[in-house]
PDB file of C-alpha atoms in Angstrom:
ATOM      1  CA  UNK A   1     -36.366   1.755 -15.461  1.00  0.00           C
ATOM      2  CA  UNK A   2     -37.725  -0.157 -18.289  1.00  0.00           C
ATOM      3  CA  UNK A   3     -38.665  -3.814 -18.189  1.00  0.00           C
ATOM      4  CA  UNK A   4     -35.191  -4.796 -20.101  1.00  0.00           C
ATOM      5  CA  UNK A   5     -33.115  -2.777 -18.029  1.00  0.00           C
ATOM      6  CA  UNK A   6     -35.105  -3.930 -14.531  1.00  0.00           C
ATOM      7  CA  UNK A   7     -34.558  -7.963 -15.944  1.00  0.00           C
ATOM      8  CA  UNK A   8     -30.974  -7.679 -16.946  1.00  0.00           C
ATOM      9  CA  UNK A   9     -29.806  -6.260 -13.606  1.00  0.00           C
ATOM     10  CA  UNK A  10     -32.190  -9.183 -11.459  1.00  0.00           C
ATOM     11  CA  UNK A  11     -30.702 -11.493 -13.853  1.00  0.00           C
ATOM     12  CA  UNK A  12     -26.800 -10.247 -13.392  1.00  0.00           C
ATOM     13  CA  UNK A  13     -27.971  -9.743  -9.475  1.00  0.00           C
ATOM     14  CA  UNK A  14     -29.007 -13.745  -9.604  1.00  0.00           C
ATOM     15  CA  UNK A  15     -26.050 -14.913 -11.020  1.00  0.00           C
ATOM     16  CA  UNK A  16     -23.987 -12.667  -8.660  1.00  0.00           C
ATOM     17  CA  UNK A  17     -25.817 -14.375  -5.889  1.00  0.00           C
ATOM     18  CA  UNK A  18     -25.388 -18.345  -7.386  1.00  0.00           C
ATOM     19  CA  UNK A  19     -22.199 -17.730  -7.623  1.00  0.00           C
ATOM     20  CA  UNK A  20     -21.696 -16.232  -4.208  1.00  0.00           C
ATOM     21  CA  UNK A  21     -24.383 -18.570  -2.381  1.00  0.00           C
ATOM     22  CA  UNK A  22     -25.035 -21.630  -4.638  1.00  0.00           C
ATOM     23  CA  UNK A  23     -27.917 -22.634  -6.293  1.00  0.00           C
ATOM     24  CA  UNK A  24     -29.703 -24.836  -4.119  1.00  0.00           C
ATOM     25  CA  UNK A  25     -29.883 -21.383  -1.593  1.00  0.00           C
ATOM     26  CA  UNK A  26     -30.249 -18.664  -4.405  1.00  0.00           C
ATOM     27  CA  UNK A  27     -33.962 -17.301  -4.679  1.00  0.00           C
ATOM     28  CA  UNK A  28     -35.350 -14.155  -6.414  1.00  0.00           C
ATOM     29  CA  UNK A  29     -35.954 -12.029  -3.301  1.00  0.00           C
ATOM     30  CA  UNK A  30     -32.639 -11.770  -2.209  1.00  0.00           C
ATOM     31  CA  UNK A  31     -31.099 -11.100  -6.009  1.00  0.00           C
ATOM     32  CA  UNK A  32     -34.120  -8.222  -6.001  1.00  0.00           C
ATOM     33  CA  UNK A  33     -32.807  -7.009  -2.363  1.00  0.00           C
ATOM     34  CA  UNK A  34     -29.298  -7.192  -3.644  1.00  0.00           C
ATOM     35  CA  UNK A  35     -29.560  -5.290  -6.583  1.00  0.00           C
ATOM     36  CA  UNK A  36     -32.352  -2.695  -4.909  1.00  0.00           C
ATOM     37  CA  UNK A  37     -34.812  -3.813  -7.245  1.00  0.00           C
ATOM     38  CA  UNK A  38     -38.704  -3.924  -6.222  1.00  0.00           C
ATOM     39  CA  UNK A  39     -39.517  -6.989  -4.808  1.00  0.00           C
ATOM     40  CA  UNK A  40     -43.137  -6.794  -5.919  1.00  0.00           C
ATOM     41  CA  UNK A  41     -42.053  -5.883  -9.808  1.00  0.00           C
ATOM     42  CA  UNK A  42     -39.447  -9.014  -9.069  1.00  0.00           C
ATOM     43  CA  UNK A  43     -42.563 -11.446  -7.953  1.00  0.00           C
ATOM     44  CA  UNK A  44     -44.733 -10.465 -11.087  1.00  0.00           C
ATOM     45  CA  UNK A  45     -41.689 -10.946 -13.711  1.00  0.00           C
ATOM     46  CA  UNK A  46     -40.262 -13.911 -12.479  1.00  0.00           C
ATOM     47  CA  UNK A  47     -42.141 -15.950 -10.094  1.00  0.00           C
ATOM     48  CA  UNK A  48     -39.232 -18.166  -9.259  1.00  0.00           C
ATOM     49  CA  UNK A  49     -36.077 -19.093 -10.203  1.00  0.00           C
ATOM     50  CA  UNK A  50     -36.759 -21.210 -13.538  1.00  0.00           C
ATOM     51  CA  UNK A  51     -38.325 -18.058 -14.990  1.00  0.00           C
ATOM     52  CA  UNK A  52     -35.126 -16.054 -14.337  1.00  0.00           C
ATOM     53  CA  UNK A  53     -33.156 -18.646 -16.279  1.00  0.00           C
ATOM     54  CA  UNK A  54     -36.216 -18.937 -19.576  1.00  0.00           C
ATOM     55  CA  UNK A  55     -35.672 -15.227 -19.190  1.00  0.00           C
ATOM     56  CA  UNK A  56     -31.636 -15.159 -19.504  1.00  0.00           C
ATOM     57  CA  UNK A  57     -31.912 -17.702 -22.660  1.00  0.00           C
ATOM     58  CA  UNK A  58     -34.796 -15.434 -24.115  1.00  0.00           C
ATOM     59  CA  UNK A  59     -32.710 -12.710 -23.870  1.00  0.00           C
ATOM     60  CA  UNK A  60     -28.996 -14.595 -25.199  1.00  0.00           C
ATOM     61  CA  UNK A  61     -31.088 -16.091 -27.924  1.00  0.00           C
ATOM     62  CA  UNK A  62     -31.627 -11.896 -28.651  1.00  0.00           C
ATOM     63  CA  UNK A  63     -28.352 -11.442 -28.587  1.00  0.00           C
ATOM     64  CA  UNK A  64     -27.304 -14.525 -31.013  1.00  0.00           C
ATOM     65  CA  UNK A  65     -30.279 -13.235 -33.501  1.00  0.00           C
ATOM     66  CA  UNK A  66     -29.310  -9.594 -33.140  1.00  0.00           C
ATOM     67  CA  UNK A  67     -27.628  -8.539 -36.943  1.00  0.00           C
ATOM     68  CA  UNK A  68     -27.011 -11.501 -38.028  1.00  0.00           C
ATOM     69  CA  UNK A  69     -25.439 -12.349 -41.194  1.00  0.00           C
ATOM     70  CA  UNK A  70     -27.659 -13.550 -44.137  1.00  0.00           C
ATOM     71  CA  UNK A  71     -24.307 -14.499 -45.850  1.00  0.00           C
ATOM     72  CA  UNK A  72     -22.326 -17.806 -45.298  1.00  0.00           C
ATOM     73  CA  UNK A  73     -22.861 -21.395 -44.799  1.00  0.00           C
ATOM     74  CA  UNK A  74     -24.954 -23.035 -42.572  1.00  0.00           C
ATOM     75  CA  UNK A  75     -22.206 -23.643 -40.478  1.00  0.00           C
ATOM     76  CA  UNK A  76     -20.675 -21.056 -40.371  1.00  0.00           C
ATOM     77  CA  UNK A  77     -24.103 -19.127 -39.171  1.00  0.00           C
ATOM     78  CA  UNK A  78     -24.512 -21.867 -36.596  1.00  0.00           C
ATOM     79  CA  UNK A  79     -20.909 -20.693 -35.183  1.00  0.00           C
ATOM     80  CA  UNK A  80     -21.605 -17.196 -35.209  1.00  0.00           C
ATOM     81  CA  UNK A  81     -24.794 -17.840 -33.887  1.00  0.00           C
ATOM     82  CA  UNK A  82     -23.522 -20.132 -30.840  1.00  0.00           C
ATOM     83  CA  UNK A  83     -20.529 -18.070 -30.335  1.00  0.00           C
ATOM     84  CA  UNK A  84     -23.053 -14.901 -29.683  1.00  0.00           C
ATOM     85  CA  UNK A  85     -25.075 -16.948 -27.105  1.00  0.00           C
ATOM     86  CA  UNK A  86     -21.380 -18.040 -25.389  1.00  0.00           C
ATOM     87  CA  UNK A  87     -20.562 -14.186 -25.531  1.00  0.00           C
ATOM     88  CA  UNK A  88     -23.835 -13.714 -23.184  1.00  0.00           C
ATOM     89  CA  UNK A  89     -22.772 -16.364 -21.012  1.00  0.00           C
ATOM     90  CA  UNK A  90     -19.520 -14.982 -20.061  1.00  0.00           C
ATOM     91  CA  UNK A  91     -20.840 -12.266 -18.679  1.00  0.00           C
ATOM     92  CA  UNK A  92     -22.370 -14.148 -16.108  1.00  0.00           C
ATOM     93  CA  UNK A  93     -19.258 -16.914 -15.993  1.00  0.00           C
ATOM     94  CA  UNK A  94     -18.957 -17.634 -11.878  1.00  0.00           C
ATOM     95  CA  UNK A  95     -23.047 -17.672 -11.844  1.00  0.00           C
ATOM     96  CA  UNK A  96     -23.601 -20.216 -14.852  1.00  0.00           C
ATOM     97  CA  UNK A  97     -20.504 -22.427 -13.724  1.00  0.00           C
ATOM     98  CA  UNK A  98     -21.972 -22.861 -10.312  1.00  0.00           C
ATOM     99  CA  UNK A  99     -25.493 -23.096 -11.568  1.00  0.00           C
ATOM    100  CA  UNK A 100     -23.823 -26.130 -14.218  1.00  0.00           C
ATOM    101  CA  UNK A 101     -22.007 -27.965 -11.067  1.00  0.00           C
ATOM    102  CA  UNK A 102     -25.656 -28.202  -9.020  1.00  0.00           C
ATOM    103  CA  UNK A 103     -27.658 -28.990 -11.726  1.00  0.00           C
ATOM    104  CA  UNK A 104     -26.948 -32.954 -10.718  1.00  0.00           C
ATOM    105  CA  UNK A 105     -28.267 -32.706  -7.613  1.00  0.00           C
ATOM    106  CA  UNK A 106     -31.305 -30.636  -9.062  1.00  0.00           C
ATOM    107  CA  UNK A 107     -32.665 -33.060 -11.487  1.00  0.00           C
ATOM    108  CA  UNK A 108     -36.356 -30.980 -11.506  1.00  0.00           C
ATOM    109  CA  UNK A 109     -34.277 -27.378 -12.351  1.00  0.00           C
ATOM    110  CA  UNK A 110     -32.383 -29.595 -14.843  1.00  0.00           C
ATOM    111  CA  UNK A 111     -35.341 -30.791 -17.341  1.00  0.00           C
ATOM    112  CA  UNK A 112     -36.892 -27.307 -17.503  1.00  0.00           C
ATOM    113  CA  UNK A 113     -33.650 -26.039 -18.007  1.00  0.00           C
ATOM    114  CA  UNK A 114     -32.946 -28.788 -21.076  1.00  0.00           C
ATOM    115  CA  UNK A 115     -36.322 -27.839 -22.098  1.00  0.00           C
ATOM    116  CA  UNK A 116     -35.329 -24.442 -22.407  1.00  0.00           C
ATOM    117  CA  UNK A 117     -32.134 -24.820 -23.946  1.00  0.00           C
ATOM    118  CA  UNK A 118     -34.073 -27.335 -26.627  1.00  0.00           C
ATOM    119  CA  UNK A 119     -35.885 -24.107 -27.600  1.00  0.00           C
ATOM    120  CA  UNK A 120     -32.879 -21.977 -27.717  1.00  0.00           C
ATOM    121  CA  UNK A 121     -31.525 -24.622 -30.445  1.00  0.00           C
ATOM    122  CA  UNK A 122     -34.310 -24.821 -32.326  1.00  0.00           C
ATOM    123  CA  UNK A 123     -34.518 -20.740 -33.008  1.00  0.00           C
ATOM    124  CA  UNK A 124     -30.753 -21.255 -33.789  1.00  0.00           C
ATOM    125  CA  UNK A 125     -31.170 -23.766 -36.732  1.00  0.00           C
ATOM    126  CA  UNK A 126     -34.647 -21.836 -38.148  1.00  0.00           C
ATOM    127  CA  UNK A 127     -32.149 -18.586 -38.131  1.00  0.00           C
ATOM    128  CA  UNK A 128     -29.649 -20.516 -39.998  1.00  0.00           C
ATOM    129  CA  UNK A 129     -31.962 -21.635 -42.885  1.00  0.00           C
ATOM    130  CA  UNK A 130     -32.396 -25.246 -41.345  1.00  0.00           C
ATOM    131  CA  UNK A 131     -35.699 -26.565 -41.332  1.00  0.00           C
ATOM    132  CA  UNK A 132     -36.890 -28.095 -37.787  1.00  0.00           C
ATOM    133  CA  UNK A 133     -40.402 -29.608 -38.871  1.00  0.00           C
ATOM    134  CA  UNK A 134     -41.152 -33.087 -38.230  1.00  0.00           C
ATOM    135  CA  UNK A 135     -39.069 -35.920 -37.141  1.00  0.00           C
ATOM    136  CA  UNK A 136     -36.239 -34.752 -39.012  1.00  0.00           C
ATOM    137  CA  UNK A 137     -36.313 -31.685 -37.583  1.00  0.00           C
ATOM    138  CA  UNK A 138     -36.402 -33.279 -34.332  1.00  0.00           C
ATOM    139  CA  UNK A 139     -33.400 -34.806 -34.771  1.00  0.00           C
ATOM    140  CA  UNK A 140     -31.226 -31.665 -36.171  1.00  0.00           C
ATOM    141  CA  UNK A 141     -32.564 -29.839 -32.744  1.00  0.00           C
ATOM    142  CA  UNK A 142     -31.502 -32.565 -30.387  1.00  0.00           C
ATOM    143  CA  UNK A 143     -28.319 -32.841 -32.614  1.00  0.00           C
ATOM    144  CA  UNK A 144     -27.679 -28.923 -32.173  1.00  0.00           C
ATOM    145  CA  UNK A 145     -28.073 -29.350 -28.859  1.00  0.00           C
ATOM    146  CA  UNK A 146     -25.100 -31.893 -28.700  1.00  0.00           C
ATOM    147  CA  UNK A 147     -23.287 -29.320 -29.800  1.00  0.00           C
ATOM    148  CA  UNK A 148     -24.003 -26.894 -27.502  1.00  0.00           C
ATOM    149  CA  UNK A 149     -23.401 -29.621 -24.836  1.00  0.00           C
ATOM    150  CA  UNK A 150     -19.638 -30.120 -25.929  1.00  0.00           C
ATOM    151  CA  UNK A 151     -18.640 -26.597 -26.109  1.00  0.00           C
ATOM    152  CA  UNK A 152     -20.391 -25.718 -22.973  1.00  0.00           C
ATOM    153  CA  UNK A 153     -17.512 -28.097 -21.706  1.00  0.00           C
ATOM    154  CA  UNK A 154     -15.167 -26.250 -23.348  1.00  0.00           C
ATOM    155  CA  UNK A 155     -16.354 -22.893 -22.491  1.00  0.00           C
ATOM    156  CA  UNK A 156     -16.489 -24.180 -18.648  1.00  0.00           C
ATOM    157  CA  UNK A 157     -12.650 -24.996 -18.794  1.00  0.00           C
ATOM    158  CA  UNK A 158     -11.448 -21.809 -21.376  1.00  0.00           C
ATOM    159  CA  UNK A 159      -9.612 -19.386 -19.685  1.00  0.00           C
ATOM    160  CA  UNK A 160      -8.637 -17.281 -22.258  1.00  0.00           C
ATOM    161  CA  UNK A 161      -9.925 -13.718 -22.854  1.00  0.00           C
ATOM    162  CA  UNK A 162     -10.948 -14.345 -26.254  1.00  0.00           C
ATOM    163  CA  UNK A 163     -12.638 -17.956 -25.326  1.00  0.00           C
ATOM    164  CA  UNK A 164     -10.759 -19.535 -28.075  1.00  0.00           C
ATOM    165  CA  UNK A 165     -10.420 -22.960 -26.946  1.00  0.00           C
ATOM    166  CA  UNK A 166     -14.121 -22.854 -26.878  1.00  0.00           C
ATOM    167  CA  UNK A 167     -14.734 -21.658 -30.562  1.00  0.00           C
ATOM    168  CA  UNK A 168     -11.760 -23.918 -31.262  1.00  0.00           C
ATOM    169  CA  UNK A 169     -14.440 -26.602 -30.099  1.00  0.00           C
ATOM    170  CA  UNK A 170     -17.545 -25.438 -31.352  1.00  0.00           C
ATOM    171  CA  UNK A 171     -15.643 -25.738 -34.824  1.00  0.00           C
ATOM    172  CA  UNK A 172     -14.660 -29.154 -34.402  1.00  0.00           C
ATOM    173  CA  UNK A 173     -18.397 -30.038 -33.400  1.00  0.00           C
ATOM    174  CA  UNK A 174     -19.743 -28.189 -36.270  1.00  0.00           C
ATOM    175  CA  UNK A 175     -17.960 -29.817 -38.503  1.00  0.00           C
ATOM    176  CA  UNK A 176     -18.593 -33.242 -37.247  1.00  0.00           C
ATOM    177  CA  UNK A 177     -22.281 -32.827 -37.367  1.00  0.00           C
ATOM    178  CA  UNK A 178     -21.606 -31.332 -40.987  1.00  0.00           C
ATOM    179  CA  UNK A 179     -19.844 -34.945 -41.715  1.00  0.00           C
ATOM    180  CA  UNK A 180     -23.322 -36.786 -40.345  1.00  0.00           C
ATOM    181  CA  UNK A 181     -25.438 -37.035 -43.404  1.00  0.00           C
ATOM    182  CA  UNK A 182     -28.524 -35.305 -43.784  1.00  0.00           C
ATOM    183  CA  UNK A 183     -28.109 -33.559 -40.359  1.00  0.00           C
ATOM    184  CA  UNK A 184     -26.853 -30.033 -40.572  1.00  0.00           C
ATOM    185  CA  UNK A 185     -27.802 -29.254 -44.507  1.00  0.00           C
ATOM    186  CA  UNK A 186     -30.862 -31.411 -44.409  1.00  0.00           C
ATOM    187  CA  UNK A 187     -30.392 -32.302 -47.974  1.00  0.00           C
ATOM    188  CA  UNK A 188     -34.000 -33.105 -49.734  1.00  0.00           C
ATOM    189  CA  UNK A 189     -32.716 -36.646 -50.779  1.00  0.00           C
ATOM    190  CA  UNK A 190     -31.682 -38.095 -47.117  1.00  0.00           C
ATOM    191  CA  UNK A 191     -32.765 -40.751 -46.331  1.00  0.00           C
ATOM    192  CA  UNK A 192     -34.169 -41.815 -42.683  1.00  0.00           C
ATOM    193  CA  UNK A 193     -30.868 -43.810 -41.612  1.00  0.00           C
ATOM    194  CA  UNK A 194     -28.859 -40.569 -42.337  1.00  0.00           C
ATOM    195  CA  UNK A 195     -30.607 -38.464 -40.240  1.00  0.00           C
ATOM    196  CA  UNK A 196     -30.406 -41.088 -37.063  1.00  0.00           C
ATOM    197  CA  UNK A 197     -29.039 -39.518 -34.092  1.00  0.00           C
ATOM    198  CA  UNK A 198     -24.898 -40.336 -33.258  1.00  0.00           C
ATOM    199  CA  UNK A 199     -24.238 -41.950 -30.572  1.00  0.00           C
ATOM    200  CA  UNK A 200     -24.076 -39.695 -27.129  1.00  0.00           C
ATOM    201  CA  UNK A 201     -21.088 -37.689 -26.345  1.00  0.00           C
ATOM    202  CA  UNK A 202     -18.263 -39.849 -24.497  1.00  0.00           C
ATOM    203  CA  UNK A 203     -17.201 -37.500 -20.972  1.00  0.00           C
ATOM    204  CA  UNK A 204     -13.979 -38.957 -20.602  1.00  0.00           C
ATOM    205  CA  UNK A 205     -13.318 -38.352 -24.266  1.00  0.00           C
ATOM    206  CA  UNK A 206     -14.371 -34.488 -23.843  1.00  0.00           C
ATOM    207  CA  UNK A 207     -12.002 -34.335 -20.661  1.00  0.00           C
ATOM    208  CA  UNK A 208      -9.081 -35.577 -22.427  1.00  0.00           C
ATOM    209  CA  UNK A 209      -9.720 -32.989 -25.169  1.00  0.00           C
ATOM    210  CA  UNK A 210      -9.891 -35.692 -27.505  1.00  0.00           C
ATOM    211  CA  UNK A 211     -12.022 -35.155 -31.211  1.00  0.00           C
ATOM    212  CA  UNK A 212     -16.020 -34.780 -31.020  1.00  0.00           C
ATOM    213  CA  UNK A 213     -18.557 -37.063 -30.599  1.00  0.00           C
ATOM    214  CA  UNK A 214     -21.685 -36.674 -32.997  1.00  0.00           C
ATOM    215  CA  UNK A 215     -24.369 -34.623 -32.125  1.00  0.00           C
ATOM    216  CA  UNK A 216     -26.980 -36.685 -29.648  1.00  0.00           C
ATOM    217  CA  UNK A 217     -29.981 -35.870 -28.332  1.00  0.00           C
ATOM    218  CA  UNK A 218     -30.332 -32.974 -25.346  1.00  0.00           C
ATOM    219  CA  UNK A 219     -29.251 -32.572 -21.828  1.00  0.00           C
ATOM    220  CA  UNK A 220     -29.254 -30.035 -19.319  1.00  0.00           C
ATOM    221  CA  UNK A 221     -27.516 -27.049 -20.075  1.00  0.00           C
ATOM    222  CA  UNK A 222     -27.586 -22.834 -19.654  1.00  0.00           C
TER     223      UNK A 222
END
């Protein structure tokens, strides 16, 4: 077994197990033992539970990256881009909703996991053609990461096969933050008040299904 195949099946058997068990009891052993993996392979490739999540975002930022598209707008790579890393969430759907509904009571799991998702978002913009250097930079990550936030709502409530309502919302964000000057396109001539970070997304807004919120700076998320 090679090292992708052995970490995609620990990673499928660890979401198989957080959604069966819950988070706060799931630990790399027993999605090893469940899957018949080797538990001393398992230690040495992911010493605990954070590294099997850096691992699953390593490998859906792969599949995002994977043939993308050097045509289109910046937006519209953004969207294909997202919509990829969504794709590689579904797969694990029961898993990654449980893991989202503990991650309160986990506030530890939850910054490395908002640090890793902070990565994922910055790899997302540099594929698109966006710059992420400096402050600027800073702020197009953090806005990115916004969006992810509100379509991870989305995706958590989309029941459909082909996840529409969630690329019907990852749109709608895109195109909010392409409305915030100086934010997605990074034009050369924007100035510092149009790259400020909008105001943080509104949860009773996204519940109601009402318009976007700008993009604001990260939070915990798969």
């Amino acid at each position: 077994m090679s090292d992708m195949d052995f970490d995609s099946a620990l990673i499928a058997s660890f979401f198989r197990v957080v959604a069966e068990q819950g988070w706060a009891r799931a630990s790399v052993a027993e999605a090893a033992r469940a899957a018949t993996l080797s538990l001393a392979e398992a230690r040495v490739r992911f010493p605990g539970r954070i590294a099997v999540l850096a691992r699953f975002g390593r490998l859906a930022d792969q599949a995002a990256l994977a043939d993308m598209s050097a045509d289109g707008s910046v937006r519209d790579k953004l969207f294909d881009l997202l919509m990829r890393r969504f794709d590689a969430l579904q797969a694990h759907r029961p898993g990654i909703a449980a893991l989202l509904r503990a991650l309160p009571a986990d506030p530890p799991a939850a910054l490395l996991l908002a640090c890793i998702t902070r990565r994922s978002m910055r790899w997302m913009l540099q594929a698109a053609g966006v710059s992420t250097a400096g402050l600027r930079g800073e702020l197009r990550t953090r806005g990115l990461v916004a969006v992810w936030l509100w379509t991870l709502r989305a995706w958590e409530r989309d029941e459909s096969a082909d996840l529409s309502g969630t690329m019907a919302a990852l749109d709608a964000a895109l195109r909010r933050a392409e409305r915030v000057a100086g934010w997605l396109g990074g034009r050369a001539g924007a100035s510092g008040a149009g790259d400020a970070v909008p105001p943080v997304p509104d949860a009773s807004a996204a519940e109601a299904g009402d318009a976007p919120p700008a993009p604001a700076p990260e939070a915990p998320a798969a």
